[in-house]
Amino acid sequence: MFDWLIVGAGFAGATLAERIATVRGEKVCVIDRRDHVGGNAYDELDAAGLLIHRYGPHIFHTNSAAVFEHLSQFTRWRAYEHRVLARMADGMLVPMPINRTTVNRLNGLSLTSEEEVEAFFSAQAEPVEEIRTSEDVVVSRVGRKLYETFFRGYTRKQWGLDPSELDRSVTSRVPTRADNDDRYFTDTHQFMPADGYTAMFRKMLDHPNITVMTSTDYAAVKDSIPHRRMVWTGPVDEFFGFRFGKLPYRSLTFRHETHDQEWFQPVGTVNYPGEEVPFTRVSEYKHLTGQAHPKTSITYEFPAAEGDPYYPVPRPENAALYKQYEALADATQDVWFVGRLATYRYYNMDQVVAQALATFRRIETTLPRGDGG
Ligand code: FAD
């Protein structure tokens, strides 16, 4: 008999498994239908011996000292600041998010101060009465030309929807800068796990109270693994048998390639905002990992309607459908719903860890330890 069955060995499941096993001393069984731990953050050596991320590039960044300190128990870190360039149809590379260099390079200008760049944005910006959609966010800030160059095609590829049909939150995530800062993230902690994500997960789960079973689907074992309580980190609609319908997700397919050359591109990720190619971006892992190797491995990302659930589609009707499932989840005794699939939200890794740690605090206040029932 396990005290807990945890479905999913990603950040949500592994964080809770470790806390419950270590702090509460309870017995935990962690299952995952994939053949590995780590969830979407899983990394592995490819045939050439290069460390790659099977589900696309994962860069750790956080403003939370608590999350950073928590994970530091399970890994050493390598300082890494991610940089992204956008490739124009003519091959020109410009920094993304848009900054002063982007504006100068695209327009043949030599603006030198933030005031000048802000004045440039203001002159381009179109007034929008009520900012509702992703298109409104960008057009009202930097105007239609920059919107069309960087956002329209990219968003249409990424989501299969025009930015005018998407919630404002999608493009609000991407800042526009008047200075020369070309880092993709500005968080206080920006690091990669020195030995990779999978090594960090193995350390988290290496505890005598934790049993890990991969290639194990919940549906196949739910009646054969006796347990008192459960943490569910899979899709919330799947747990309830899709009773109100399927929550829509956008998916991706990845094309991994190894090239017989030391470097492929100048930075970790190059975005392809134009609709002349079907992929959105290409990432080269050696920039992220610091690995020295005569060859290099890259990943192309092709957005897809079908496949693994990656990005909840941010439209009001989907939020309303999720609310129905959330009400069921809240009413389900002894099951805790945690992580990006169980709460139908786009969360970064640090946010999932923070959510799992908050869930653990709730478990601690509501369930006496070793109550046996
Ligand atoms: P997951 O990692 O998805 O883990 C859930 C696990 O549950 C899965 O392994 C799944 O197989 C398992 N599961 C589901 N249902 C069942 C079932 N019925 N039975 C058994 N097992 C089941 N975040 C960042 O902070 N930085 C980044 O750079 C970044 N890049 C990303 C790039 C891409 C392409 C994607 C898709 C996401 C990215 N993220 C990034 C987000 C990051 O992947 C997530 O925040 C994190 O992995 C979520 O952890 P999780 O445990 O909630 O879910």
Coordinates of C-alpha atoms and ligand atoms in Angstrom, one line a residue:
M1 CA 0.0 0.0 0.0
F2 CA 1.4 3.4 -1.0
D3 CA 0.4 6.6 0.8
W4 CA 0.5 8.4 -2.5
L5 CA 0.2 7.6 -6.2
I6 CA 1.7 10.5 -8.2
V7 CA 0.7 10.5 -11.9
G8 CA 3.4 12.3 -14.0
A9 CA 7.1 12.5 -13.3
G10 CA 7.6 16.1 -14.6
F11 CA 8.4 19.1 -12.4
A12 CA 5.0 19.0 -10.7
G13 CA 5.1 15.3 -9.9
A14 CA 8.8 15.0 -9.0
T15 CA 8.7 18.1 -6.7
L16 CA 5.8 16.8 -4.7
A17 CA 7.2 13.2 -4.6
E18 CA 10.4 14.4 -3.1
R19 CA 8.7 16.7 -0.5
I20 CA 6.2 14.0 0.6
A21 CA 8.9 11.3 0.8
T22 CA 11.5 13.5 2.5
V23 CA 9.5 15.7 4.8
R24 CA 6.5 13.5 5.6
G25 CA 8.3 10.2 5.4
E26 CA 5.4 8.7 3.4
K27 CA 5.6 6.1 0.7
V28 CA 5.1 7.4 -2.9
C29 CA 4.7 5.7 -6.2
V30 CA 5.4 7.9 -9.2
I31 CA 4.2 6.7 -12.6
D32 CA 4.6 8.2 -16.1
R33 CA 3.3 6.9 -19.4
R34 CA 6.5 8.0 -21.1
D35 CA 9.6 5.9 -20.9
H36 CA 11.5 8.4 -18.8
V37 CA 11.2 10.9 -16.0
G38 CA 11.5 14.7 -16.4
G39 CA 8.2 15.3 -18.3
N40 CA 8.7 17.9 -21.0
A41 CA 12.0 19.0 -19.6
Y42 CA 13.6 15.6 -20.3
D43 CA 17.1 15.8 -21.9
E44 CA 19.3 13.0 -23.3
L45 CA 22.4 12.3 -25.2
D46 CA 21.8 11.8 -28.9
A47 CA 23.6 9.4 -31.2
A48 CA 26.5 11.9 -31.6
G49 CA 26.8 12.2 -27.8
L50 CA 25.3 15.7 -27.7
L51 CA 22.9 16.7 -24.9
I52 CA 19.6 17.6 -26.5
H53 CA 16.0 18.3 -25.2
R54 CA 13.6 15.8 -26.7
Y55 CA 10.6 18.2 -26.3
G56 CA 12.3 21.4 -27.4
P57 CA 14.7 23.8 -25.7
H58 CA 14.1 24.4 -22.0
I59 CA 15.8 27.4 -20.4
F60 CA 15.5 27.8 -16.6
H61 CA 14.8 31.4 -15.4
T62 CA 13.1 32.6 -12.3
N63 CA 12.7 35.6 -10.0
S64 CA 11.9 33.3 -7.1
A65 CA 14.8 32.8 -4.7
A66 CA 12.7 30.0 -2.9
V67 CA 12.3 28.0 -6.1
F68 CA 16.0 28.5 -7.1
E69 CA 17.2 27.4 -3.6
H70 CA 14.8 24.4 -3.6
L71 CA 16.1 23.1 -6.9
S72 CA 19.7 23.8 -6.0
Q73 CA 19.6 20.8 -3.6
F74 CA 19.4 18.6 -6.7
T75 CA 21.8 20.2 -9.1
R76 CA 24.8 22.4 -9.7
W77 CA 24.1 25.2 -12.1
R78 CA 25.7 26.7 -15.2
A79 CA 25.1 30.5 -15.7
Y80 CA 23.4 31.0 -19.0
E81 CA 21.5 34.0 -20.4
H82 CA 19.4 33.1 -23.4
R83 CA 19.6 35.2 -26.6
V84 CA 17.2 35.0 -29.5
L85 CA 17.6 36.5 -33.0
A86 CA 14.8 36.7 -35.6
R87 CA 15.7 35.8 -39.2
M88 CA 14.1 38.0 -41.9
A89 CA 13.2 36.6 -45.3
D90 CA 16.4 38.2 -46.8
G91 CA 18.6 36.5 -44.1
M92 CA 19.1 39.5 -41.9
L93 CA 19.3 38.6 -38.2
V94 CA 17.9 41.0 -35.6
P95 CA 17.4 40.8 -31.8
M96 CA 14.2 39.5 -30.4
P97 CA 12.5 40.8 -28.2
I98 CA 12.5 44.0 -30.3
N99 CA 15.1 46.4 -28.9
R100 CA 17.0 49.5 -30.1
T101 CA 19.3 47.4 -32.3
T102 CA 16.3 45.8 -33.9
V103 CA 14.8 49.1 -34.8
N104 CA 18.1 50.6 -36.0
R105 CA 19.0 47.6 -38.2
L106 CA 15.6 47.2 -39.8
N107 CA 15.1 50.8 -40.6
G108 CA 18.7 51.9 -41.3
L109 CA 18.6 54.3 -38.3
S110 CA 21.1 55.1 -35.6
L111 CA 19.0 56.0 -32.6
T112 CA 21.2 56.3 -29.5
S113 CA 18.8 56.9 -26.6
E114 CA 15.8 55.2 -25.1
E115 CA 13.8 58.5 -25.6
E116 CA 14.4 58.4 -29.3
V117 CA 13.4 54.7 -29.6
E118 CA 10.2 55.4 -27.5
A119 CA 9.4 58.4 -29.8
F120 CA 9.9 56.0 -32.8
F121 CA 7.5 53.5 -31.3
S122 CA 4.9 56.2 -30.5
A123 CA 5.1 57.6 -34.0
Q124 CA 4.4 54.1 -35.4
A125 CA 1.8 53.1 -32.8
E126 CA -1.9 53.0 -33.8
P127 CA -4.5 54.0 -31.2
V128 CA -6.7 51.1 -30.2
E129 CA -9.7 51.9 -28.1
E130 CA -9.9 48.7 -26.1
I131 CA -7.0 46.3 -26.1
R132 CA -8.6 42.9 -26.3
T133 CA -6.6 40.7 -28.7
S134 CA -2.9 39.9 -29.3
E135 CA -3.0 42.1 -32.4
D136 CA -4.2 45.1 -30.4
V137 CA -1.4 44.7 -27.8
V138 CA 1.4 44.9 -30.4
V139 CA -0.2 47.4 -32.9
S140 CA -1.0 49.9 -30.1
R141 CA 2.6 49.7 -28.8
V142 CA 4.8 49.6 -31.9
G143 CA 2.6 49.9 -34.9
R144 CA 1.6 47.7 -37.8
K145 CA 4.9 47.3 -39.6
L146 CA 6.8 45.8 -36.6
Y147 CA 3.6 43.8 -35.8
E148 CA 3.5 42.3 -39.3
T149 CA 7.3 41.7 -39.4
F150 CA 7.6 39.8 -36.1
F151 CA 4.2 38.8 -34.7
R152 CA 1.5 38.1 -37.3
G153 CA 3.2 35.3 -39.2
Y154 CA 4.8 33.8 -36.1
T155 CA 1.6 33.8 -34.2
R156 CA -0.4 32.3 -37.1
K157 CA 2.1 29.5 -37.4
Q158 CA 2.3 28.9 -33.6
W159 CA -1.4 28.9 -32.9
G160 CA -3.0 28.3 -36.2
L161 CA -5.0 31.4 -35.5
D162 CA -4.7 35.1 -36.4
P163 CA -3.5 37.3 -33.5
S164 CA -6.8 39.2 -33.9
E165 CA -8.5 36.0 -32.7
L166 CA -6.2 35.4 -29.7
D167 CA -6.4 36.6 -26.2
R168 CA -4.1 39.6 -25.4
S169 CA -2.1 37.5 -23.0
V170 CA -0.3 35.7 -25.8
T171 CA 1.7 38.6 -27.1
S172 CA 1.8 40.5 -23.8
R173 CA 4.3 37.9 -22.7
V174 CA 6.8 39.3 -25.2
P175 CA 8.2 42.7 -24.1
T176 CA 9.4 45.5 -26.4
R177 CA 12.5 47.4 -25.3
A178 CA 13.9 50.8 -26.0
D179 CA 17.4 49.9 -24.7
N180 CA 20.0 47.6 -26.1
D181 CA 19.3 44.7 -23.7
D182 CA 19.3 41.6 -26.0
R183 CA 18.7 38.9 -23.3
Y184 CA 15.5 37.0 -23.9
F185 CA 14.7 36.9 -20.1
T186 CA 15.5 39.4 -17.5
D187 CA 14.9 37.3 -14.4
T188 CA 17.3 37.5 -11.4
H189 CA 18.2 33.8 -11.7
Q190 CA 19.1 32.5 -15.2
F191 CA 20.9 29.1 -15.2
M192 CA 20.9 25.7 -16.7
P193 CA 21.3 22.5 -14.6
A194 CA 25.0 21.8 -15.0
D195 CA 24.5 18.1 -15.7
G196 CA 21.1 18.5 -17.4
Y197 CA 17.5 18.2 -16.4
T198 CA 17.3 14.4 -16.4
A199 CA 20.2 14.1 -13.9
M200 CA 18.4 16.7 -11.6
F201 CA 15.2 14.7 -11.8
R202 CA 17.0 11.4 -11.0
K203 CA 18.4 13.0 -7.9
M204 CA 15.1 14.4 -6.8
L205 CA 13.5 11.0 -7.1
D206 CA 16.3 9.0 -5.6
H207 CA 14.8 8.3 -2.2
P208 CA 14.0 5.0 -0.4
N209 CA 10.3 6.1 0.0
I210 CA 9.9 6.7 -3.8
T211 CA 9.2 4.0 -6.3
V212 CA 9.3 5.2 -10.0
M213 CA 7.5 3.3 -12.8
T214 CA 7.9 4.7 -16.3
S215 CA 6.1 3.4 -19.4
T216 CA 3.1 3.1 -17.1
D217 CA -0.3 4.7 -17.9
Y218 CA -2.7 5.5 -15.1
A219 CA -5.6 3.8 -16.9
A220 CA -3.7 0.5 -17.0
V221 CA -2.7 0.4 -13.3
K222 CA -5.2 2.5 -11.4
D223 CA -6.8 -0.6 -9.7
S224 CA -3.6 -2.5 -9.3
I225 CA -1.4 0.0 -7.4
P226 CA -3.1 0.4 -3.9
H227 CA -2.8 4.0 -2.6
R228 CA -4.6 6.3 -0.2
R229 CA -4.2 9.6 -2.0
M230 CA -3.2 10.9 -5.4
V231 CA -1.5 13.8 -7.1
W232 CA -2.6 14.2 -10.7
T233 CA -0.3 16.1 -13.1
G234 CA -1.8 14.9 -16.3
P235 CA -4.6 16.6 -18.4
V236 CA -7.5 17.4 -16.1
D237 CA -10.1 16.6 -18.8
E238 CA -8.6 13.1 -19.2
F239 CA -9.0 12.5 -15.5
F240 CA -12.7 13.1 -15.8
G241 CA -13.1 11.1 -19.0
F242 CA -13.5 14.2 -21.1
R243 CA -17.0 14.5 -19.8
F244 CA -17.5 18.1 -20.9
G245 CA -15.5 17.7 -24.0
K246 CA -11.8 18.0 -24.8
L247 CA -9.8 21.0 -23.7
P248 CA -8.0 22.3 -26.8
Y249 CA -4.2 22.3 -27.0
R250 CA -1.7 23.4 -29.6
S251 CA 1.0 20.8 -30.2
L252 CA 4.5 20.7 -31.8
T253 CA 6.5 18.3 -33.7
F254 CA 10.3 18.4 -33.4
R255 CA 12.9 17.7 -36.0
H256 CA 16.2 16.9 -34.4
E257 CA 19.3 17.1 -36.5
T258 CA 23.1 16.8 -36.0
H259 CA 25.4 18.7 -38.2
D260 CA 29.1 17.9 -38.9
Q261 CA 30.2 21.4 -38.0
E262 CA 31.1 23.1 -34.7
W263 CA 28.3 25.7 -34.7
F264 CA 25.1 26.1 -36.7
Q265 CA 23.9 29.6 -35.6
P266 CA 25.2 32.5 -33.5
V267 CA 22.8 32.2 -30.6
G268 CA 20.7 29.5 -28.7
T269 CA 17.5 30.2 -30.7
V270 CA 16.8 31.8 -34.1
N271 CA 13.1 32.6 -34.7
Y272 CA 11.6 32.4 -38.2
P273 CA 8.7 34.9 -38.0
G274 CA 7.8 34.6 -41.8
E275 CA 5.2 32.3 -43.2
E276 CA 7.6 31.3 -46.1
V277 CA 8.8 28.5 -43.8
P278 CA 6.6 26.2 -41.7
F279 CA 8.7 26.0 -38.6
T280 CA 8.8 28.8 -35.9
R281 CA 12.3 28.4 -34.5
V282 CA 15.6 26.5 -34.5
S283 CA 17.5 26.0 -31.3
E284 CA 21.1 24.9 -30.9
Y285 CA 21.8 23.1 -27.6
K286 CA 25.5 23.7 -27.2
H287 CA 24.8 27.4 -26.5
L288 CA 22.5 26.3 -23.6
T289 CA 24.6 23.4 -22.2
G290 CA 28.1 24.7 -22.8
Q291 CA 29.1 21.3 -24.1
A292 CA 32.3 21.2 -26.2
H293 CA 32.0 18.9 -29.2
P294 CA 33.2 19.0 -32.8
K295 CA 29.6 18.5 -34.1
T296 CA 26.4 20.3 -33.1
S297 CA 22.7 19.3 -32.6
I298 CA 19.7 21.5 -33.4
T299 CA 15.9 21.2 -33.2
Y300 CA 13.3 22.7 -35.6
E301 CA 9.9 23.3 -34.1
F302 CA 6.8 22.8 -36.3
P303 CA 3.5 23.8 -34.7
A304 CA 0.8 21.2 -35.1
A305 CA -2.9 20.9 -34.4
E306 CA -2.6 17.2 -33.3
G307 CA -0.1 15.5 -30.9
D308 CA 1.0 15.8 -27.3
P309 CA -0.7 18.6 -25.4
Y310 CA 1.8 21.5 -25.1
Y311 CA 0.1 24.9 -25.1
P312 CA -3.4 25.5 -23.7
V313 CA -5.2 27.7 -26.4
P314 CA -6.0 31.0 -24.6
R315 CA -9.5 31.8 -25.8
P316 CA -12.4 32.7 -23.5
E317 CA -14.5 29.6 -24.4
N318 CA -11.6 27.3 -23.4
A319 CA -11.2 29.1 -20.1
A320 CA -14.9 28.6 -19.4
L321 CA -14.6 24.9 -20.3
Y322 CA -11.7 24.6 -17.9
K323 CA -13.7 26.2 -15.1
Q324 CA -16.2 23.3 -15.4
Y325 CA -13.4 20.8 -14.9
E326 CA -11.8 22.9 -12.1
A327 CA -15.1 22.7 -10.2
L328 CA -15.1 18.9 -10.5
A329 CA -11.4 18.8 -9.4
D330 CA -12.1 21.0 -6.4
A331 CA -14.9 18.6 -5.4
T332 CA -12.8 15.5 -5.7
Q333 CA -11.6 14.2 -2.3
D334 CA -8.0 13.0 -1.9
V335 CA -6.8 14.0 -5.3
W336 CA -4.5 17.0 -5.8
F337 CA -4.4 18.6 -9.3
V338 CA -1.0 20.2 -10.0
G339 CA 1.0 21.3 -13.0
R340 CA 0.4 22.8 -16.4
L341 CA -1.9 20.1 -17.7
A342 CA -3.9 19.6 -14.5
T343 CA -4.6 23.3 -14.2
Y344 CA -4.7 24.1 -18.0
R345 CA -2.4 27.0 -17.8
Y346 CA 0.8 27.9 -19.6
Y347 CA 3.4 27.7 -16.8
N348 CA 7.1 27.9 -17.0
M349 CA 9.1 25.4 -15.1
D350 CA 9.7 27.7 -12.1
Q351 CA 6.0 28.4 -11.8
V352 CA 5.2 24.7 -11.8
V353 CA 7.7 24.2 -9.0
A354 CA 6.3 27.1 -7.0
Q355 CA 2.8 25.7 -7.5
A356 CA 3.9 22.2 -6.3
L357 CA 5.6 23.7 -3.3
A358 CA 2.5 25.7 -2.4
T359 CA 0.4 22.5 -2.8
F360 CA 2.8 20.7 -0.5
R361 CA 2.3 23.5 2.2
R362 CA -1.5 23.0 1.8
I363 CA -1.1 19.2 2.2
E364 CA 1.0 19.9 5.4
T365 CA -1.7 22.1 6.9
T366 CA -4.7 19.9 6.0
L367 CA -3.4 16.4 6.4
P368 CA -1.8 15.3 9.7
R369 CA 1.3 13.3 9.1
G370 CA 1.1 9.5 9.4
D371 CA -2.6 9.6 10.0
G372 CA -2.8 6.2 8.3
G373 CA -6.1 7.0 6.5
Ligands
FAD1 P1 4.9 17.8 -17.7 O1 6.3 18.1 -17.8 O2 4.1 17.8 -19.0 O3 4.7 16.4 -17.0 C1 3.5 15.7 -16.9 C2 3.8 14.3 -17.1 O4 2.6 13.5 -16.8 C3 4.2 13.9 -18.5 O5 5.5 13.3 -18.5 C4 3.1 12.9 -19.0 O6 3.7 11.8 -19.7 C5 2.6 12.4 -17.6 N1 1.2 11.9 -17.8 C6 0.1 12.6 -18.2 N2 -1.0 11.8 -18.2 C7 -0.6 10.6 -17.7 C8 -1.3 9.4 -17.4 N3 -2.6 9.3 -17.7 N4 -0.6 8.3 -17.0 C9 0.8 8.4 -16.7 N5 1.5 9.6 -17.0 C10 0.8 10.6 -17.4 N6 9.5 26.4 -19.3 C11 10.5 27.2 -18.9 O7 10.6 27.5 -17.7 N7 11.5 27.5 -19.8 C12 11.5 27.1 -21.0 O8 12.4 27.5 -21.8 C13 10.4 26.3 -21.5 N8 10.4 25.9 -22.8 C14 9.4 25.1 -23.2 C15 9.4 24.7 -24.5 C16 8.4 23.9 -25.0 C17 8.4 23.4 -26.4 C18 7.3 23.5 -24.1 C19 6.2 22.6 -24.6 C20 7.3 23.9 -22.8 C21 8.3 24.7 -22.3 N9 8.4 25.1 -21.0 C22 9.4 25.9 -20.6 C23 7.4 24.7 -20.0 C24 7.8 23.5 -19.2 O9 7.9 22.4 -20.1 C25 6.7 23.2 -18.2 O10 6.5 24.3 -17.3 C26 7.0 22.0 -17.3 O11 7.6 20.9 -18.0 C27 5.7 21.5 -16.8 O12 5.8 20.5 -15.8 P2 4.6 19.6 -15.4 O13 5.1 18.6 -14.4 O14 3.4 20.4 -15.1 O15 4.1 18.8 -16.8

